[in-house]
JSON list of C-alpha atoms in Angstrom, two decimals:
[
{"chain": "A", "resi": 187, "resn": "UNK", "atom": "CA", "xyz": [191.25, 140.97, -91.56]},
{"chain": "A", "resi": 188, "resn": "UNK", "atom": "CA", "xyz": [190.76, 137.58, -89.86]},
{"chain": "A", "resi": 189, "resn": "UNK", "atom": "CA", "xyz": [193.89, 136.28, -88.02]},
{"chain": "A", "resi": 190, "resn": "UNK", "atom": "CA", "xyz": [192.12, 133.74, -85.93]},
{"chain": "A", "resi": 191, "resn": "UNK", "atom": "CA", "xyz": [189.11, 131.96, -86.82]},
{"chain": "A", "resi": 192, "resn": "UNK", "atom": "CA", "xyz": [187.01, 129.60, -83.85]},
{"chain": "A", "resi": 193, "resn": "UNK", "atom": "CA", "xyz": [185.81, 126.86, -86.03]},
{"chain": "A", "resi": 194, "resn": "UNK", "atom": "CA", "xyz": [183.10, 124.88, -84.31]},
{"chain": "A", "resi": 195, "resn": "UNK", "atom": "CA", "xyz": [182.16, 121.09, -85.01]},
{"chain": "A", "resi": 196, "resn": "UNK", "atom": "CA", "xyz": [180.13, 118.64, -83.63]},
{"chain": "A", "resi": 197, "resn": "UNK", "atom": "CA", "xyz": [180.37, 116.04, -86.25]},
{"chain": "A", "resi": 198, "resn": "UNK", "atom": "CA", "xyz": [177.35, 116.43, -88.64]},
{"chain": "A", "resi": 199, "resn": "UNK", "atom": "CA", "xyz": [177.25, 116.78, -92.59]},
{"chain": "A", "resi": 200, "resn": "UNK", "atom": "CA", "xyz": [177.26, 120.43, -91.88]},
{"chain": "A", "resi": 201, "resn": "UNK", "atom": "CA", "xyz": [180.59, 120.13, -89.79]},
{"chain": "A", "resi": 202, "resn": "UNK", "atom": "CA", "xyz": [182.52, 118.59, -93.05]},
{"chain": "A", "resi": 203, "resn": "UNK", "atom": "CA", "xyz": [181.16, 121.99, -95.08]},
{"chain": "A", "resi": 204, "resn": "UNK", "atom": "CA", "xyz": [182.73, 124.21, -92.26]},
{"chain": "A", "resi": 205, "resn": "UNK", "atom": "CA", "xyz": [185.86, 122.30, -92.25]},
{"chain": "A", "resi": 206, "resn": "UNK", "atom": "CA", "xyz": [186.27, 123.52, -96.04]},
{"chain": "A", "resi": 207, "resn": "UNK", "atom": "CA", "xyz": [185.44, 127.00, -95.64]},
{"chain": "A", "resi": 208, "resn": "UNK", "atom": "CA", "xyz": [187.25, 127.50, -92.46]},
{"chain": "A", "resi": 209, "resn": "UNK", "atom": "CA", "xyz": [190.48, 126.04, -94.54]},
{"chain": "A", "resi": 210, "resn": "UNK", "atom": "CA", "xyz": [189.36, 128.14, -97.42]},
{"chain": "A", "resi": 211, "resn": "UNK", "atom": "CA", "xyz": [189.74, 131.52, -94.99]},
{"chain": "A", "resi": 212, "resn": "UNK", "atom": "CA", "xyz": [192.92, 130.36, -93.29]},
{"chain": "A", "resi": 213, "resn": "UNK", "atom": "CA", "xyz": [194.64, 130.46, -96.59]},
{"chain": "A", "resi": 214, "resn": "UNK", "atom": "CA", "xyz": [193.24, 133.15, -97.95]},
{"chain": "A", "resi": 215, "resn": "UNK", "atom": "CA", "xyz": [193.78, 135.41, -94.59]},
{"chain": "A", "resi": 216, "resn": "UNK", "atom": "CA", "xyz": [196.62, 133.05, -93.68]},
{"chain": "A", "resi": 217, "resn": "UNK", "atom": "CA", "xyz": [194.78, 132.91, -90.23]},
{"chain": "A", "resi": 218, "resn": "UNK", "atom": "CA", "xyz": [195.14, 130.09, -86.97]},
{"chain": "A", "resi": 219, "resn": "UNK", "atom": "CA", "xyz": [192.45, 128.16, -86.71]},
{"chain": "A", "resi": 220, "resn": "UNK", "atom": "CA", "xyz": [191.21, 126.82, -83.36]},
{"chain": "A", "resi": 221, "resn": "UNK", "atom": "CA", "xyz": [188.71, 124.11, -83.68]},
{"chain": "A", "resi": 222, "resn": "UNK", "atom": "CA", "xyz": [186.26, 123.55, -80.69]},
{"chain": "A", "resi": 223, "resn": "UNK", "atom": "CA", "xyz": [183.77, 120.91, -80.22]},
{"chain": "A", "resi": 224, "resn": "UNK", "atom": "CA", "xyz": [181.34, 122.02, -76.87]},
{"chain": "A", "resi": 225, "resn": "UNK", "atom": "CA", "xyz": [180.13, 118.42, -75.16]},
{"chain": "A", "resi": 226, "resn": "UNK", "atom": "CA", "xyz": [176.74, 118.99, -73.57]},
{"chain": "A", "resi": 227, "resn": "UNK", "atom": "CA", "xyz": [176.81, 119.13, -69.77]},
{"chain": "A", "resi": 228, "resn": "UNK", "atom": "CA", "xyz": [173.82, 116.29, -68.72]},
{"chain": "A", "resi": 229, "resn": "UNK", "atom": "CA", "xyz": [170.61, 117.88, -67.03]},
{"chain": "A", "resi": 230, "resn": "UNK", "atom": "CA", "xyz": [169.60, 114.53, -64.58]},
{"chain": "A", "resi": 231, "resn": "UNK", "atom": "CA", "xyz": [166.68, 114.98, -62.89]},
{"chain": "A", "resi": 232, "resn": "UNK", "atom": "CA", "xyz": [166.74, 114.62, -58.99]},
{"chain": "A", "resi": 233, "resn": "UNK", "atom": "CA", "xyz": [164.69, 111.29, -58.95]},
{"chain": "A", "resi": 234, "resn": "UNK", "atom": "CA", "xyz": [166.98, 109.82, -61.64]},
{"chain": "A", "resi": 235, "resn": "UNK", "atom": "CA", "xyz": [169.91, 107.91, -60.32]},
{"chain": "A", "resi": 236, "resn": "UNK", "atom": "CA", "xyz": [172.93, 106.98, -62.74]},
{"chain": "A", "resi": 237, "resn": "UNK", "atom": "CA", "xyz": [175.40, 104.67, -61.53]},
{"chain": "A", "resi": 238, "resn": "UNK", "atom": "CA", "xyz": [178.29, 105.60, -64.26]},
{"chain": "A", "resi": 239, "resn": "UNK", "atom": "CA", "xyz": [178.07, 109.19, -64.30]},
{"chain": "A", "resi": 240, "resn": "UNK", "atom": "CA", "xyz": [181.81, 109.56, -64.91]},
{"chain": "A", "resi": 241, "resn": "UNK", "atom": "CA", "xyz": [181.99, 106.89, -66.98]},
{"chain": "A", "resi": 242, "resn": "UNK", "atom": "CA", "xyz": [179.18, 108.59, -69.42]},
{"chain": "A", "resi": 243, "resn": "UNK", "atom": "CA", "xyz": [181.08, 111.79, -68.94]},
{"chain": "A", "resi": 244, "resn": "UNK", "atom": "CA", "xyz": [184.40, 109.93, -70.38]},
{"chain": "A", "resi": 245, "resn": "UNK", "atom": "CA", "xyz": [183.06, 108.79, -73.22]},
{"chain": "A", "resi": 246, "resn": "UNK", "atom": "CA", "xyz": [181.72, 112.12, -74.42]},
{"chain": "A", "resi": 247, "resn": "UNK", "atom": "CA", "xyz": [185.06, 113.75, -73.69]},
{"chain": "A", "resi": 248, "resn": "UNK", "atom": "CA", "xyz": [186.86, 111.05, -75.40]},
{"chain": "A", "resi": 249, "resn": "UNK", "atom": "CA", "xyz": [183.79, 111.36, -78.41]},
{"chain": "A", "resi": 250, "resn": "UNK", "atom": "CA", "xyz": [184.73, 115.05, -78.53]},
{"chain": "A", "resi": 251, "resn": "UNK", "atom": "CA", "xyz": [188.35, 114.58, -78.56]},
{"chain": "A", "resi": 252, "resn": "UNK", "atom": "CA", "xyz": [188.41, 112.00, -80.96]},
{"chain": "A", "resi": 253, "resn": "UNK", "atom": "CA", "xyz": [186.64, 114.31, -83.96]},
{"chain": "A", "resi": 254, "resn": "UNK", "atom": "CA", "xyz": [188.21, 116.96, -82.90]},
{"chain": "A", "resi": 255, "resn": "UNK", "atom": "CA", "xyz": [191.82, 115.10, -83.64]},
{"chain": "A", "resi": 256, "resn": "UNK", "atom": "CA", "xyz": [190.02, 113.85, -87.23]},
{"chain": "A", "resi": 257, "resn": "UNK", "atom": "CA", "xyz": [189.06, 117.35, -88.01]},
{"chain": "A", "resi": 258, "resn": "UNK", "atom": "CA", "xyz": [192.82, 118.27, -87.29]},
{"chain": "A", "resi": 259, "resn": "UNK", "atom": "CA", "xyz": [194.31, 115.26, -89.44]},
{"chain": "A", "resi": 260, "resn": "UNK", "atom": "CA", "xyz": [191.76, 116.86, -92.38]},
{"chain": "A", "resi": 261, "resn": "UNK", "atom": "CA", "xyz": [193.58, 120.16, -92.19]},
{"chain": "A", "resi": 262, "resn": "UNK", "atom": "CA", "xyz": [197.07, 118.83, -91.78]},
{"chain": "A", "resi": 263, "resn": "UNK", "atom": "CA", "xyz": [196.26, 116.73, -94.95]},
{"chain": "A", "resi": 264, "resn": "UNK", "atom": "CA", "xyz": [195.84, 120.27, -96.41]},
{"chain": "A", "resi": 265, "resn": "UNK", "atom": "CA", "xyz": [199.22, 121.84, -94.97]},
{"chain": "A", "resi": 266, "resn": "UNK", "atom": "CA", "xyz": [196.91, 123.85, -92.25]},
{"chain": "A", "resi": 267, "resn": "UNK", "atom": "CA", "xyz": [197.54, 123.39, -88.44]},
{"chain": "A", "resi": 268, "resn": "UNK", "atom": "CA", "xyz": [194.90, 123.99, -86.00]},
{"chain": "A", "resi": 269, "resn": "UNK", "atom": "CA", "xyz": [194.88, 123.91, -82.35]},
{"chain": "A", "resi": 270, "resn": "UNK", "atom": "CA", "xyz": [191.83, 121.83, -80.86]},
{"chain": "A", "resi": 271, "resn": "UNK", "atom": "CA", "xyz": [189.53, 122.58, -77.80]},
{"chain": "A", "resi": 272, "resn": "UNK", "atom": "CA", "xyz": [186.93, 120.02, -76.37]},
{"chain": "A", "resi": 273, "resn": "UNK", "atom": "CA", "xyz": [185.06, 122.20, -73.74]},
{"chain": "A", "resi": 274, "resn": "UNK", "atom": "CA", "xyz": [181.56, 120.78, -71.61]},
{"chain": "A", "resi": 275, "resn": "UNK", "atom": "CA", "xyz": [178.50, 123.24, -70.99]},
{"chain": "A", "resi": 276, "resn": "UNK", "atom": "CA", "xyz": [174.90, 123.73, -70.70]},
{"chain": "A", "resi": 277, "resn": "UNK", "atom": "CA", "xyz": [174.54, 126.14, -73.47]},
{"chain": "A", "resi": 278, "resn": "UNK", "atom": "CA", "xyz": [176.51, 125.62, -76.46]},
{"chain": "A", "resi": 279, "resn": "UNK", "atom": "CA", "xyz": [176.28, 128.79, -77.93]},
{"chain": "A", "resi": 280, "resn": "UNK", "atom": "CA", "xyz": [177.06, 130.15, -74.80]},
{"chain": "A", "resi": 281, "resn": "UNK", "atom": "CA", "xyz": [180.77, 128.22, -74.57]},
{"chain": "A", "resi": 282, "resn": "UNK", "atom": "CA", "xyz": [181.06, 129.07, -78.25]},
{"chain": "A", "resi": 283, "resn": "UNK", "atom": "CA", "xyz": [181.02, 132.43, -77.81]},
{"chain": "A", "resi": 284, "resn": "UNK", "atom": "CA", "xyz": [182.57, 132.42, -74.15]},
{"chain": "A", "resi": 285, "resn": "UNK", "atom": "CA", "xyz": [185.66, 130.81, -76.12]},
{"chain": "A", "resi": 286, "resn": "UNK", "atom": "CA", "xyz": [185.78, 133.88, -79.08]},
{"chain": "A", "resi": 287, "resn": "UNK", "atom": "CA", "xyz": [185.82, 136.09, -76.59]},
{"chain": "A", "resi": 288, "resn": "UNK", "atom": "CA", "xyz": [188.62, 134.55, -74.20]},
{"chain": "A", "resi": 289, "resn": "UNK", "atom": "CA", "xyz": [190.38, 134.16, -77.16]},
{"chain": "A", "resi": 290, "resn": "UNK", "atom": "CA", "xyz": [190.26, 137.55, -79.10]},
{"chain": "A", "resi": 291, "resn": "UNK", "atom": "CA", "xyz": [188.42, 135.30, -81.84]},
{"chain": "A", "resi": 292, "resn": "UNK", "atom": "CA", "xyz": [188.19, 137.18, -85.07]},
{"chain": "A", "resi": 293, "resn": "UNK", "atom": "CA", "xyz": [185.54, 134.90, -86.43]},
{"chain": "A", "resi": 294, "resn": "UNK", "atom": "CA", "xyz": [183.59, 131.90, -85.54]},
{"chain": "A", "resi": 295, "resn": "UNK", "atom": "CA", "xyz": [182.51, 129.42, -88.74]},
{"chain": "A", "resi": 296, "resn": "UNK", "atom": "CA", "xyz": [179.55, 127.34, -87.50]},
{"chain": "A", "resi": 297, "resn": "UNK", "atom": "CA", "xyz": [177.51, 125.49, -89.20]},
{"chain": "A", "resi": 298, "resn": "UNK", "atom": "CA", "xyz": [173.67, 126.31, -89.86]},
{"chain": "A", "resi": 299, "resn": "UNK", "atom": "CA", "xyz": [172.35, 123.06, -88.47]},
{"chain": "A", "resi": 300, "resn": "UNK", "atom": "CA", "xyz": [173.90, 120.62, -86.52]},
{"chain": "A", "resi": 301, "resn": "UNK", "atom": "CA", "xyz": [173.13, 117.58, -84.34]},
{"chain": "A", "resi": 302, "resn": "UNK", "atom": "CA", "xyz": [171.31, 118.79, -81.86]},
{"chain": "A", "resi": 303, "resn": "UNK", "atom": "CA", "xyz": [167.81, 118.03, -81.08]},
{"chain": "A", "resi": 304, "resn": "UNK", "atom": "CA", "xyz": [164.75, 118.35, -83.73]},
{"chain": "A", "resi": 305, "resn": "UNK", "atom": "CA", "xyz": [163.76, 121.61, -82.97]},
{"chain": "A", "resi": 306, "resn": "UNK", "atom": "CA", "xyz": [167.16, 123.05, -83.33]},
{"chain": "A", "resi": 307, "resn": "UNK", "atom": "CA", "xyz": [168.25, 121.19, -86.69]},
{"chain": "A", "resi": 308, "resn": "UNK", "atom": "CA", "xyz": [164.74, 122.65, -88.01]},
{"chain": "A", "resi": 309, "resn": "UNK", "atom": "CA", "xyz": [165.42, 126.36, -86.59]},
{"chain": "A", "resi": 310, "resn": "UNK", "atom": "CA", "xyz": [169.58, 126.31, -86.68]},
{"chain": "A", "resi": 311, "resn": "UNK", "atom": "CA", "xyz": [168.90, 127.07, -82.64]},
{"chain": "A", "resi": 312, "resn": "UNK", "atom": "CA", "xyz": [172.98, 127.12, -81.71]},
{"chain": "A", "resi": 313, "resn": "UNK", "atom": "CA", "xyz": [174.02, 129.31, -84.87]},
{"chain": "A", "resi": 314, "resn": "UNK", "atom": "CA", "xyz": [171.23, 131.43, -84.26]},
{"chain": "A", "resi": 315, "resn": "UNK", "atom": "CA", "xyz": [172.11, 131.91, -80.73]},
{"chain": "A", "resi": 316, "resn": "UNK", "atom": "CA", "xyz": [175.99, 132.35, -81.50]},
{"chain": "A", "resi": 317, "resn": "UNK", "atom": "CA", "xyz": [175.06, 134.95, -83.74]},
{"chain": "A", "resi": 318, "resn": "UNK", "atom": "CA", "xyz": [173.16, 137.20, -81.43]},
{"chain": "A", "resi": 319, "resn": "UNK", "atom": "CA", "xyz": [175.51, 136.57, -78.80]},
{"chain": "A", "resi": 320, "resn": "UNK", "atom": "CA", "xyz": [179.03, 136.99, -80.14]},
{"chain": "A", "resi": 321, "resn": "UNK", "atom": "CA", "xyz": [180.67, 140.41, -80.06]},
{"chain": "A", "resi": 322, "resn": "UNK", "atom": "CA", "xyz": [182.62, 139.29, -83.54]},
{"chain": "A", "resi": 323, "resn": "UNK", "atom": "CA", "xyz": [181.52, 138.48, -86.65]},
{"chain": "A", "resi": 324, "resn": "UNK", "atom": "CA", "xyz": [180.03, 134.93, -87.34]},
{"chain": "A", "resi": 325, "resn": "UNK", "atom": "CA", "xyz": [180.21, 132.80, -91.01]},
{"chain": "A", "resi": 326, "resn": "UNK", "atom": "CA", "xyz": [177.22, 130.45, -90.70]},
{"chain": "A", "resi": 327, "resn": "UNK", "atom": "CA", "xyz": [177.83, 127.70, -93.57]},
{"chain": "A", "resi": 328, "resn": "UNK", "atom": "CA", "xyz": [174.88, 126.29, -95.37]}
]
C-alpha cells in the first residue's frame, strides 16, 4: 500500500512522535523512508542590510543537516534505513509537497504542530497546508 513514505521533521516534540510512526509504517508496509527537513528561505527587507548572509544561510543548512543525520542514526538504531533531504524554501508546505510529488511519495507523516511561528503551532498552519495541497495521502501525528 505504502512503499515510500516522505517523513518530514523540523526538530520539535512532535518530530520525535513522527519518527515512531513513520518507523512503525516502514515495517509494517516494509516501505523506504525519505526524511526531509525544509530550511526557511529568509524574507530581508530592502532597507535591511546583513553582512553574513551566507554565513546565516550555512548554519541553517548545516542545522538541517545535522537533525536530519540524528533522525537517520534513530532509525538505523531500529534496523530501518532512510535516505535524508535538507531542501530551502519560502513555503514549507509547498517544498513538502513539491518533494512527494517529484518523488512518487506514497505518503507524507508530518507532524500536527511544529516550530514554526505562534500562529502556526496554535492552528498546525504547515500540516494543514500539506494536506490540502498534496495529491497523496497525508498521516498528521498528534
Amino acid at each position: 500500500m505504502f512503499n515510500r513514505i516522505l517523513v518530514a521533521i523540523d526538530g520539535s516534540k512532535m518530530s520525535e512522535k513522527v519518527l515512531v510512526t513513520a518507523a512503525q509504517l516502514a515495517k509494517q508496509y516494509e516501505a523506504k523512508l525519505t526524511l526531509i527537513n525544509v530550511g526557511k528561505e529568509l524574507v530581508i527587507p530592502p532597507n535591511v542590510v546583513i553582512t553574513d548572509l551566507q554565513k546565516i544561510l550555512a548554519e541553517v543548512s548545516k542545522a538541517g543537516h545535522e537533525l536530519l543525520r540524528e533522525a537517520q542514526e534513530k532509525l538505523k538504531v531500529q534496523g530501518i534505513e532512510a535516505s535524508s533531504l535538507f531542501v530551502q524554501g519560502s513555503s514549507i508546505s509547498r517544498k513538502i509537497v513539491e518533494v512527494a510529488c517529484e518523488q512518487q511519495q506514497d505518503l507524507i507523516v508530518i507532524g500536527s504542530r511544529g516550530l514554526g511561528n505562534i500562529k502556526e503551532v496554535m492552528l498546525g498552519g504547515v500540516s494543514h497546508k500539506v494536506t490540502q495541497l498534496s495529491k497523496c495521502p497525508v498521516l498528521i501525528v498528534k
